Tab-separated table of C-alpha atoms and ligand atoms in Angstrom:
chain	number	residue	atom	x	y	z
D	1	MET	CA	320.870	93.318	49.745
D	2	ASP	CA	318.044	90.750	49.499
D	3	PRO	CA	315.336	91.956	51.903
D	4	LEU	CA	312.971	89.565	53.696
D	5	ASP	CA	309.514	90.651	54.819
D	6	THR	CA	308.120	90.185	58.335
D	7	LEU	CA	307.139	86.590	57.450
D	8	GLY	CA	310.591	85.740	56.066
D	9	ARG	CA	309.561	85.960	52.392
D	10	PRO	CA	312.110	87.224	49.828
D	11	LEU	CA	311.279	89.519	46.892
D	12	HIS	CA	311.644	87.323	43.802
D	13	ASP	CA	308.890	88.302	41.367
D	14	LEU	CA	307.766	91.620	39.958
D	15	ARG	CA	304.555	92.076	37.995
D	16	ILE	CA	304.464	95.264	36.006
D	17	SER	CA	301.234	96.773	34.781
D	18	VAL	CA	302.164	98.730	31.654
D	19	THR	CA	298.705	100.225	31.171
D	20	ASP	CA	295.412	100.395	33.059
D	21	ARG	CA	293.483	100.256	29.758
D	22	CYS	CA	292.015	97.202	28.088
D	23	ASN	CA	290.014	96.365	24.981
D	24	PHE	CA	287.974	93.739	26.894
D	25	ARG	CA	285.468	94.284	29.688
D	26	CYS	CA	285.671	90.889	31.412
D	27	VAL	CA	282.811	90.693	33.882
D	28	TYR	CA	285.096	89.520	36.695
D	29	CYS	CA	287.683	92.275	36.129
D	30	MET	CA	286.447	95.450	34.372
D	31	PRO	CA	282.646	95.358	34.490
D	32	LYS	CA	281.159	97.671	31.870
D	33	GLU	CA	278.923	99.482	34.328
D	34	ILE	CA	282.038	100.822	36.090
D	35	PHE	CA	284.587	100.902	33.273
D	36	GLY	CA	282.267	102.648	30.824
D	37	LYS	CA	282.669	105.624	28.471
D	38	ASP	CA	283.137	108.071	31.317
D	39	PHE	CA	285.719	106.102	33.259
D	40	GLN	CA	288.867	108.146	33.846
D	41	PHE	CA	291.910	106.116	32.894
D	42	LEU	CA	295.370	107.366	33.790
D	43	PRO	CA	296.548	110.319	31.691
D	44	ARG	CA	299.630	109.566	29.630
D	45	ALA	CA	301.905	111.832	31.664
D	46	GLU	CA	301.226	109.799	34.796
D	47	ILE	CA	302.246	106.503	33.222
D	48	LEU	CA	305.832	105.346	33.617
D	49	THR	CA	307.890	105.558	30.443
D	50	PHE	CA	309.783	102.481	29.231
D	51	GLU	CA	313.013	104.122	30.403
D	52	GLU	CA	311.570	104.631	33.891
D	53	ILE	CA	310.345	101.031	34.031
D	54	GLU	CA	313.748	99.776	32.896
D	55	ARG	CA	315.477	101.760	35.630
D	56	LEU	CA	313.129	100.416	38.293
D	57	VAL	CA	313.537	96.846	37.059
D	58	ARG	CA	317.312	97.196	37.293
D	59	ILE	CA	316.896	98.326	40.900
D	60	PHE	CA	314.455	95.499	41.710
D	61	VAL	CA	316.882	92.977	40.244
D	62	GLY	CA	319.495	94.296	42.665
D	63	LEU	CA	317.063	93.448	45.474
D	64	GLY	CA	316.644	89.829	44.383
D	65	VAL	CA	313.959	89.900	41.673
D	66	GLN	CA	314.487	87.104	39.136
D	67	LYS	CA	311.164	86.983	37.381
D	68	ILE	CA	309.300	89.764	35.575
D	69	ARG	CA	305.765	89.527	34.259
D	70	LEU	CA	304.353	92.297	32.056
D	71	THR	CA	300.636	92.685	32.492
D	72	GLY	CA	297.881	95.299	32.650
D	73	GLY	CA	295.117	96.124	31.760
D	74	GLU	CA	295.953	94.620	28.417
D	75	PRO	CA	299.725	94.984	27.922
D	76	LEU	CA	299.545	94.691	24.137
D	77	VAL	CA	297.423	97.846	23.846
D	78	ARG	CA	300.465	99.806	25.024
D	79	ARG	CA	302.115	101.068	21.866
D	80	ASP	CA	305.510	99.579	20.928
D	81	LEU	CA	305.573	97.266	23.935
D	82	GLU	CA	308.268	95.241	22.194
D	83	ARG	CA	310.634	98.167	22.846
D	84	LEU	CA	310.210	97.606	26.576
D	85	VAL	CA	310.635	93.856	26.146
D	86	GLU	CA	313.884	94.507	24.321
D	87	LYS	CA	315.185	96.736	27.115
D	88	LEU	CA	314.286	94.232	29.827
D	89	ALA	CA	315.607	91.244	27.900
D	90	ALA	CA	318.940	93.058	27.648
D	91	LEU	CA	319.205	93.227	31.447
D	92	GLY	CA	320.482	89.662	31.552
D	93	ASP	CA	319.326	86.404	32.967
D	94	LEU	CA	315.745	87.279	33.910
D	95	ASP	CA	312.691	85.082	33.519
D	96	LEU	CA	310.702	87.562	31.421
D	97	THR	CA	307.104	86.823	30.502
D	98	LEU	CA	303.809	88.498	29.677
D	99	THR	CA	300.113	87.861	30.315
D	100	THR	CA	297.703	88.888	27.563
D	101	ASN	CA	294.095	88.394	26.549
D	102	GLY	CA	295.464	87.297	23.173
D	103	SER	CA	293.391	89.707	21.093
D	104	LEU	CA	296.404	91.426	19.506
D	105	LEU	CA	298.793	88.496	19.685
D	106	ALA	CA	298.472	87.403	16.068
D	107	GLN	CA	299.936	90.804	15.039
D	108	LYS	CA	302.448	91.054	17.872
D	109	ALA	CA	303.872	87.570	18.505
D	110	ASN	CA	306.804	87.803	16.089
D	111	ALA	CA	307.882	91.257	17.268
D	112	LEU	CA	307.717	90.151	20.919
D	113	ALA	CA	309.760	87.017	20.271
D	114	ALA	CA	312.326	88.986	18.245
D	115	ALA	CA	312.606	91.478	21.122
D	116	GLY	CA	313.603	88.679	23.489
D	117	LEU	CA	310.374	87.507	25.095
D	118	ARG	CA	310.702	83.758	25.697
D	119	ARG	CA	307.355	82.622	27.006
D	120	ILE	CA	303.822	83.911	27.355
D	121	THR	CA	300.527	83.373	29.160
D	122	VAL	CA	297.270	83.825	27.261
D	123	SER	CA	293.926	84.167	29.011
D	124	LEU	CA	290.981	82.290	27.532
D	125	ASP	CA	287.852	81.486	29.514
D	126	SER	CA	285.982	79.229	27.117
D	127	LEU	CA	286.033	77.627	23.687
D	128	ASP	CA	282.357	78.296	23.325
D	129	ASP	CA	281.769	81.605	21.555
D	130	ALA	CA	278.594	82.551	23.388
D	131	THR	CA	280.186	81.869	26.790
D	132	PHE	CA	283.407	83.675	25.874
D	133	ARG	CA	281.520	86.704	24.578
D	134	THR	CA	279.513	86.808	27.815
D	135	MET	CA	282.757	86.853	29.774
D	136	ASN	CA	284.762	89.368	27.719
D	137	ASP	CA	281.607	91.500	27.210
D	138	VAL	CA	282.891	93.117	24.000
D	139	ASP	CA	281.698	90.415	21.637
D	140	PHE	CA	285.223	89.125	20.986
D	141	PRO	CA	285.340	85.708	19.264
D	142	VAL	CA	287.274	82.656	20.496
D	143	ALA	CA	288.804	82.053	17.051
D	144	LYS	CA	290.887	85.240	17.202
D	145	VAL	CA	292.412	84.284	20.552
D	146	LEU	CA	293.185	80.802	19.218
D	147	ALA	CA	294.860	82.450	16.210
D	148	GLY	CA	296.934	84.528	18.641
D	149	ILE	CA	297.981	81.410	20.539
D	150	GLU	CA	298.962	79.742	17.280
D	151	ALA	CA	301.007	82.799	16.268
D	152	ALA	CA	302.797	82.701	19.633
D	153	ARG	CA	303.600	79.021	19.122
D	154	ALA	CA	304.832	79.636	15.592
D	155	ALA	CA	307.018	82.512	16.853
D	156	GLY	CA	308.710	80.070	19.226
D	157	LEU	CA	307.314	81.493	22.481
D	158	ALA	CA	307.405	78.512	24.844
D	159	PRO	CA	306.154	77.216	27.102
D	160	ILE	CA	302.720	78.742	26.560
D	161	LYS	CA	300.340	78.842	29.500
D	162	ILE	CA	296.614	79.384	29.181
D	163	ASN	CA	294.706	81.071	32.043
D	164	MET	CA	291.019	80.324	32.523
D	165	VAL	CA	289.081	82.091	35.272
D	166	THR	CA	286.223	79.864	36.372
D	167	LYS	CA	282.994	81.451	37.495
D	168	ARG	CA	280.081	79.414	38.804
D	169	GLY	CA	277.113	79.326	36.462
D	170	VAL	CA	279.011	81.168	33.706
D	171	ASN	CA	281.780	78.942	32.319
D	172	GLU	CA	281.833	75.791	34.470
D	173	SER	CA	280.670	73.795	31.476
D	174	SER	CA	283.797	74.935	29.610
D	175	ILE	CA	286.209	73.317	32.094
D	176	VAL	CA	286.287	69.824	30.576
D	177	PRO	CA	286.232	70.939	26.898
D	178	MET	CA	289.146	73.320	27.608
D	179	ALA	CA	291.102	70.496	29.287
D	180	ARG	CA	290.400	68.193	26.332
D	181	TYR	CA	291.474	70.838	23.815
D	182	PHE	CA	294.815	71.685	25.421
D	183	LYS	CA	295.727	68.141	26.572
D	184	GLY	CA	298.649	66.836	24.551
D	185	THR	CA	299.517	70.235	22.996
D	186	GLY	CA	302.457	71.009	25.279
D	187	MET	CA	300.559	74.052	26.577
D	188	THR	CA	299.621	74.164	30.246
D	189	LEU	CA	296.061	75.111	31.047
D	190	ARG	CA	295.687	76.824	34.412
D	191	PHE	CA	292.346	77.289	36.091
D	192	ILE	CA	292.008	80.335	38.324
D	193	GLU	CA	289.431	80.513	41.070
D	194	PHE	CA	287.354	83.685	40.679
D	195	MET	CA	288.847	86.139	43.182
D	196	ASP	CA	287.564	89.144	45.094
D	197	VAL	CA	290.132	91.514	43.602
D	198	GLY	CA	289.133	95.167	43.587
D	199	SER	CA	285.704	96.185	44.722
D	200	THR	CA	283.670	96.357	41.528
D	201	ASN	CA	283.269	92.779	40.305
D	202	GLY	CA	280.447	91.818	42.664
D	203	TRP	CA	282.386	88.820	43.998
D	204	ARG	CA	280.529	86.272	46.112
D	205	LEU	CA	281.985	83.078	47.556
D	206	ASP	CA	279.133	81.191	45.893
D	207	ASP	CA	280.532	82.184	42.472
D	208	VAL	CA	283.828	80.385	43.091
D	209	VAL	CA	284.261	76.930	41.561
D	210	PRO	CA	286.629	75.312	44.106
D	211	ALA	CA	289.865	73.744	42.882
D	212	ARG	CA	288.951	70.266	44.115
D	213	GLU	CA	285.762	70.374	42.043
D	214	ILE	CA	287.697	71.366	38.905
D	215	VAL	CA	290.186	68.521	39.419
D	216	ALA	CA	287.386	66.014	40.035
D	217	LEU	CA	285.532	67.064	36.868
D	218	ILE	CA	288.591	66.556	34.674
D	219	ASP	CA	289.859	63.465	36.484
D	220	ARG	CA	286.606	61.634	35.765
D	221	GLU	CA	287.291	61.694	32.022
D	222	MET	CA	291.090	62.224	31.899
D	223	PRO	CA	292.741	60.742	35.023
D	224	LEU	CA	295.112	63.070	36.881
D	225	GLU	CA	297.741	62.786	39.599
D	226	PRO	CA	299.254	65.589	41.715
D	227	MET	CA	302.805	66.814	41.021
D	228	ALA	CA	305.321	68.455	43.326
D	229	PRO	CA	305.742	72.235	42.919
D	230	ALA	CA	308.596	73.192	40.573
D	231	TYR	CA	309.903	75.881	42.950
D	232	ARG	CA	309.076	77.654	46.201
D	233	GLY	CA	306.357	80.221	45.668
D	234	GLU	CA	304.771	78.574	42.628
D	235	VAL	CA	301.187	79.790	42.616
D	236	ALA	CA	299.583	76.888	40.746
D	237	ASN	CA	298.968	73.437	42.181
D	238	ARG	CA	300.132	71.090	39.426
D	239	TYR	CA	298.530	67.861	38.196
D	240	ARG	CA	299.670	65.621	35.355
D	241	TYR	CA	297.610	63.395	33.137
D	242	LYS	CA	298.305	59.771	34.048
D	243	ASP	CA	298.679	58.919	30.362
D	244	GLY	CA	301.691	61.262	30.137
D	245	SER	CA	300.021	63.778	27.833
D	246	GLY	CA	300.786	66.887	29.837
D	247	GLU	CA	299.730	68.806	32.924
D	248	ILE	CA	297.283	71.366	34.246
D	249	GLY	CA	297.555	73.900	37.059
D	250	ILE	CA	295.017	75.291	39.501
D	251	ILE	CA	295.421	78.669	41.117
D	252	ALA	CA	293.318	78.166	44.212
D	253	SER	CA	293.850	81.464	45.916
D	254	VAL	CA	290.409	81.312	47.550
D	255	THR	CA	290.114	77.703	48.749
D	256	GLN	CA	293.837	76.931	49.235
D	257	PRO	CA	295.681	80.222	49.897
D	258	PHE	CA	299.426	80.302	49.289
D	259	CYS	CA	300.455	83.516	51.052
D	260	ALA	CA	303.159	81.776	53.104
D	261	ASP	CA	305.315	81.515	49.980
D	262	CYS	CA	304.263	84.735	48.247
D	263	THR	CA	307.362	86.453	46.875
D	264	ARG	CA	305.549	88.833	44.503
D	265	ALA	CA	305.503	92.613	44.271
D	266	ARG	CA	303.448	94.633	41.822
D	267	LEU	CA	304.167	97.896	40.062
D	268	SER	CA	301.164	99.834	38.749
D	269	ALA	CA	301.254	101.693	35.444
D	270	ASP	CA	301.645	104.972	37.335
D	271	GLY	CA	304.607	103.698	39.302
D	272	SER	CA	303.185	102.662	42.665
D	273	LEU	CA	304.494	99.598	44.448
D	274	TYR	CA	301.929	97.168	45.850
D	275	THR	CA	302.959	94.247	48.039
D	276	CYS	CA	299.703	92.283	47.676
D	277	LEU	CA	297.119	91.724	44.962
D	278	PHE	CA	294.504	92.738	47.504
D	279	ALA	CA	296.266	95.870	48.716
D	280	THR	CA	294.288	98.957	49.584
D	281	GLN	CA	297.272	101.284	49.220
D	282	GLY	CA	300.462	101.588	47.180
D	283	HIS	CA	303.834	103.263	47.665
D	284	ASP	CA	304.725	105.969	45.166
D	285	LEU	CA	307.984	105.144	43.378
D	286	ARG	CA	307.333	107.499	40.478
D	287	ALA	CA	307.925	110.541	42.677
D	288	LEU	CA	311.353	109.139	43.499
D	289	VAL	CA	312.130	108.234	39.890
D	290	ARG	CA	311.091	111.673	38.628
D	291	GLY	CA	312.707	113.463	41.555
D	292	ASP	CA	316.440	113.481	42.110
D	293	ALA	CA	316.674	110.214	44.077
D	294	THR	CA	319.654	108.022	43.243
D	295	ASP	CA	319.288	104.313	42.444
D	296	GLU	CA	320.594	103.534	45.941
D	297	GLU	CA	317.969	105.748	47.554
D	298	ILE	CA	315.190	104.122	45.520
D	299	ALA	CA	316.513	100.648	46.397
D	300	LYS	CA	316.473	101.606	50.064
D	301	ALA	CA	312.904	102.851	49.820
D	302	ILE	CA	311.742	99.614	48.156
D	303	ALA	CA	313.607	97.483	50.690
D	304	ALA	CA	312.011	99.456	53.524
D	305	VAL	CA	308.527	98.760	52.155
D	306	TRP	CA	309.319	95.084	51.640
D	307	THR	CA	310.835	94.491	55.072
D	308	GLU	CA	307.668	95.880	56.659
D	309	ARG	CA	305.369	93.720	54.531
D	310	THR	CA	302.828	91.693	56.521
D	311	ASP	CA	300.366	90.798	53.708
D	312	ARG	CA	298.492	87.522	53.768
D	313	TYR	CA	295.074	88.586	52.568
D	314	SER	CA	293.947	85.246	51.135
D	315	GLU	CA	294.626	83.520	54.434
D	316	LEU	CA	292.506	86.090	56.247
D	317	ARG	CA	289.721	86.373	53.655
D	318	SER	CA	286.248	86.593	55.137
D	319	GLY	CA	282.893	88.204	54.493
D	320	ASP	CA	284.314	91.427	55.923
D	321	THR	CA	287.491	91.602	53.839
D	322	ALA	CA	285.601	91.074	50.567
D	323	GLY	CA	283.998	94.496	51.047
D	324	LEU	CA	287.277	96.426	51.512
D	325	GLN	CA	288.091	99.188	49.000
D	326	LYS	CA	290.871	97.308	47.225
D	327	ILE	CA	292.839	98.296	44.147
D	328	GLU	CA	291.380	96.996	40.883
D	329	MET	CA	293.038	94.056	39.127
D	330	SER	CA	293.193	95.994	35.867
D	331	PHE	CA	295.221	98.665	37.673
D	332	ILE	CA	297.889	96.512	39.303
D	333	GLY	CA	297.774	93.498	37.009
D	334	GLY	CA	297.054	89.848	37.796
J	401	LIG	N1	294.599	91.587	30.160
J	401	LIG	C1	295.509	90.526	30.379
J	401	LIG	C2	294.789	89.207	30.493
J	401	LIG	O1	293.562	89.205	30.669
J	401	LIG	O2	295.462	88.187	30.399
J	401	LIG	C3	296.423	90.718	31.572
J	401	LIG	C4	295.846	91.326	32.818
J	401	LIG	S1	294.625	90.333	33.656
J	401	LIG	C5	294.209	91.388	35.003
J	401	LIG	C6	295.643	89.041	34.344
J	401	LIG	C7	294.929	87.765	34.708
J	401	LIG	O3	294.054	88.013	35.797
J	401	LIG	C8	294.080	87.173	33.609
J	401	LIG	O4	294.423	85.825	33.383
J	401	LIG	C9	292.674	87.301	34.147
J	401	LIG	O5	291.854	86.293	33.667
J	401	LIG	C10	292.888	87.240	35.628
J	401	LIG	N2	291.799	87.838	36.420
J	401	LIG	C11	291.245	89.053	36.265
J	401	LIG	N3	290.277	89.259	37.187
J	401	LIG	C12	290.217	88.139	37.948
J	401	LIG	C13	289.425	87.728	39.060
J	401	LIG	N4	288.486	88.513	39.578
J	401	LIG	N5	289.657	86.517	39.599
J	401	LIG	C14	290.610	85.707	39.085
J	401	LIG	N6	291.400	86.041	38.046
J	401	LIG	C15	291.200	87.232	37.471
J	402	LIG	FE1	291.131	93.137	30.356
J	402	LIG	FE2	292.549	91.096	31.254
J	402	LIG	FE3	290.849	92.372	32.879
J	402	LIG	FE4	289.880	90.897	30.928
J	402	LIG	S1	291.093	90.167	32.655
J	402	LIG	S2	289.211	92.973	31.458
J	402	LIG	S3	291.360	91.159	29.357
J	402	LIG	S4	292.656	93.232	31.993
J	403	LIG	FE1	300.442	87.166	47.982
J	403	LIG	FE2	298.541	88.821	48.839
J	403	LIG	FE3	297.935	86.813	47.164
J	403	LIG	FE4	298.575	86.281	49.721
J	403	LIG	S1	296.804	87.403	49.014
J	403	LIG	S2	299.337	85.213	47.880
J	403	LIG	S3	300.121	87.884	50.083
J	403	LIG	S4	299.263	88.577	46.712
């Protein structure tokens, strides 16, 4: 039973937010003014247990999911996350990965690799300490993230991808130094256009550094050529260095939307299913998991949501949509 949505898109990827908490307050994701001392994060009892996540993943795999990404919030702040990795790795031939801010990776890389994680994505927005601290807003130094990346490499997690959100006037000047640093390392640097996820990050179109500008900046010093996508639904546009020293990716969800091939579903930490990063509403799976629904009944419920899916937010984005009350990125994961 591999359901297709109303635009003929299959369900191939599942992103699982394992916690809505984070030790960073990135200005484009969890601005301090909103996510301050008094912010109410999910109580523990509302968060899916590892056993509940494992059961849901099994069901999603039955519906065609091949790729699982653990995310958050910051996934590595969830205690014993490697136990979940171990459970999911045991489910068989899944492409299992994780996106992290890298802050706890130096301690965790070996345990994650031993549990069966194969590859990893680390977010890093600049190599310049002052710029990075401005973006993470908790005074976290670049060196510790680089140490985390090194630990991941040493633990054999590969390939490693690096995510850099680019925000006009904040870290544009870090684009070329980041490209220089990761060129020839075997790691793929991916630039992400600043997106209007959620409704708290004060997004304005003027703050987006468009993909073509990023490519032009790098190409001037390190010539690039476009590459074909590796598979249908790949979110990043790929470019390789003409001298053969690697590639970069650009996730241009604002200037070059890719909804037509979007095969991704998202599961929030409290067990709601979202069919778009820009959704305003989820579908409660936790009630089914904690009720007496059978796996077949849950599969049917998920398939029913997916077959009715019409999402293509990025293709419809406008001044009006930016103001919608959307779910926060830290809640449903990137
Ligand atoms: N905390 C982890 C991290 O930062 O890697 C995982 C969760 S984070 C929500 C996932 C990805 O979304 C990160 O690479 C982050 O930089 C990106 N992200 C967050 N807010 C964004 C925004 N407004 N626009 C574009 N990317 C964003
Ligand atoms: Fe935390 Fe990741 Fe959001 Fe930054 S982007 S605030 S690290 S969840
Ligand atoms: Fe997929 Fe929604 Fe992003 Fe379009 S806007 S690519 S439908 S998550």
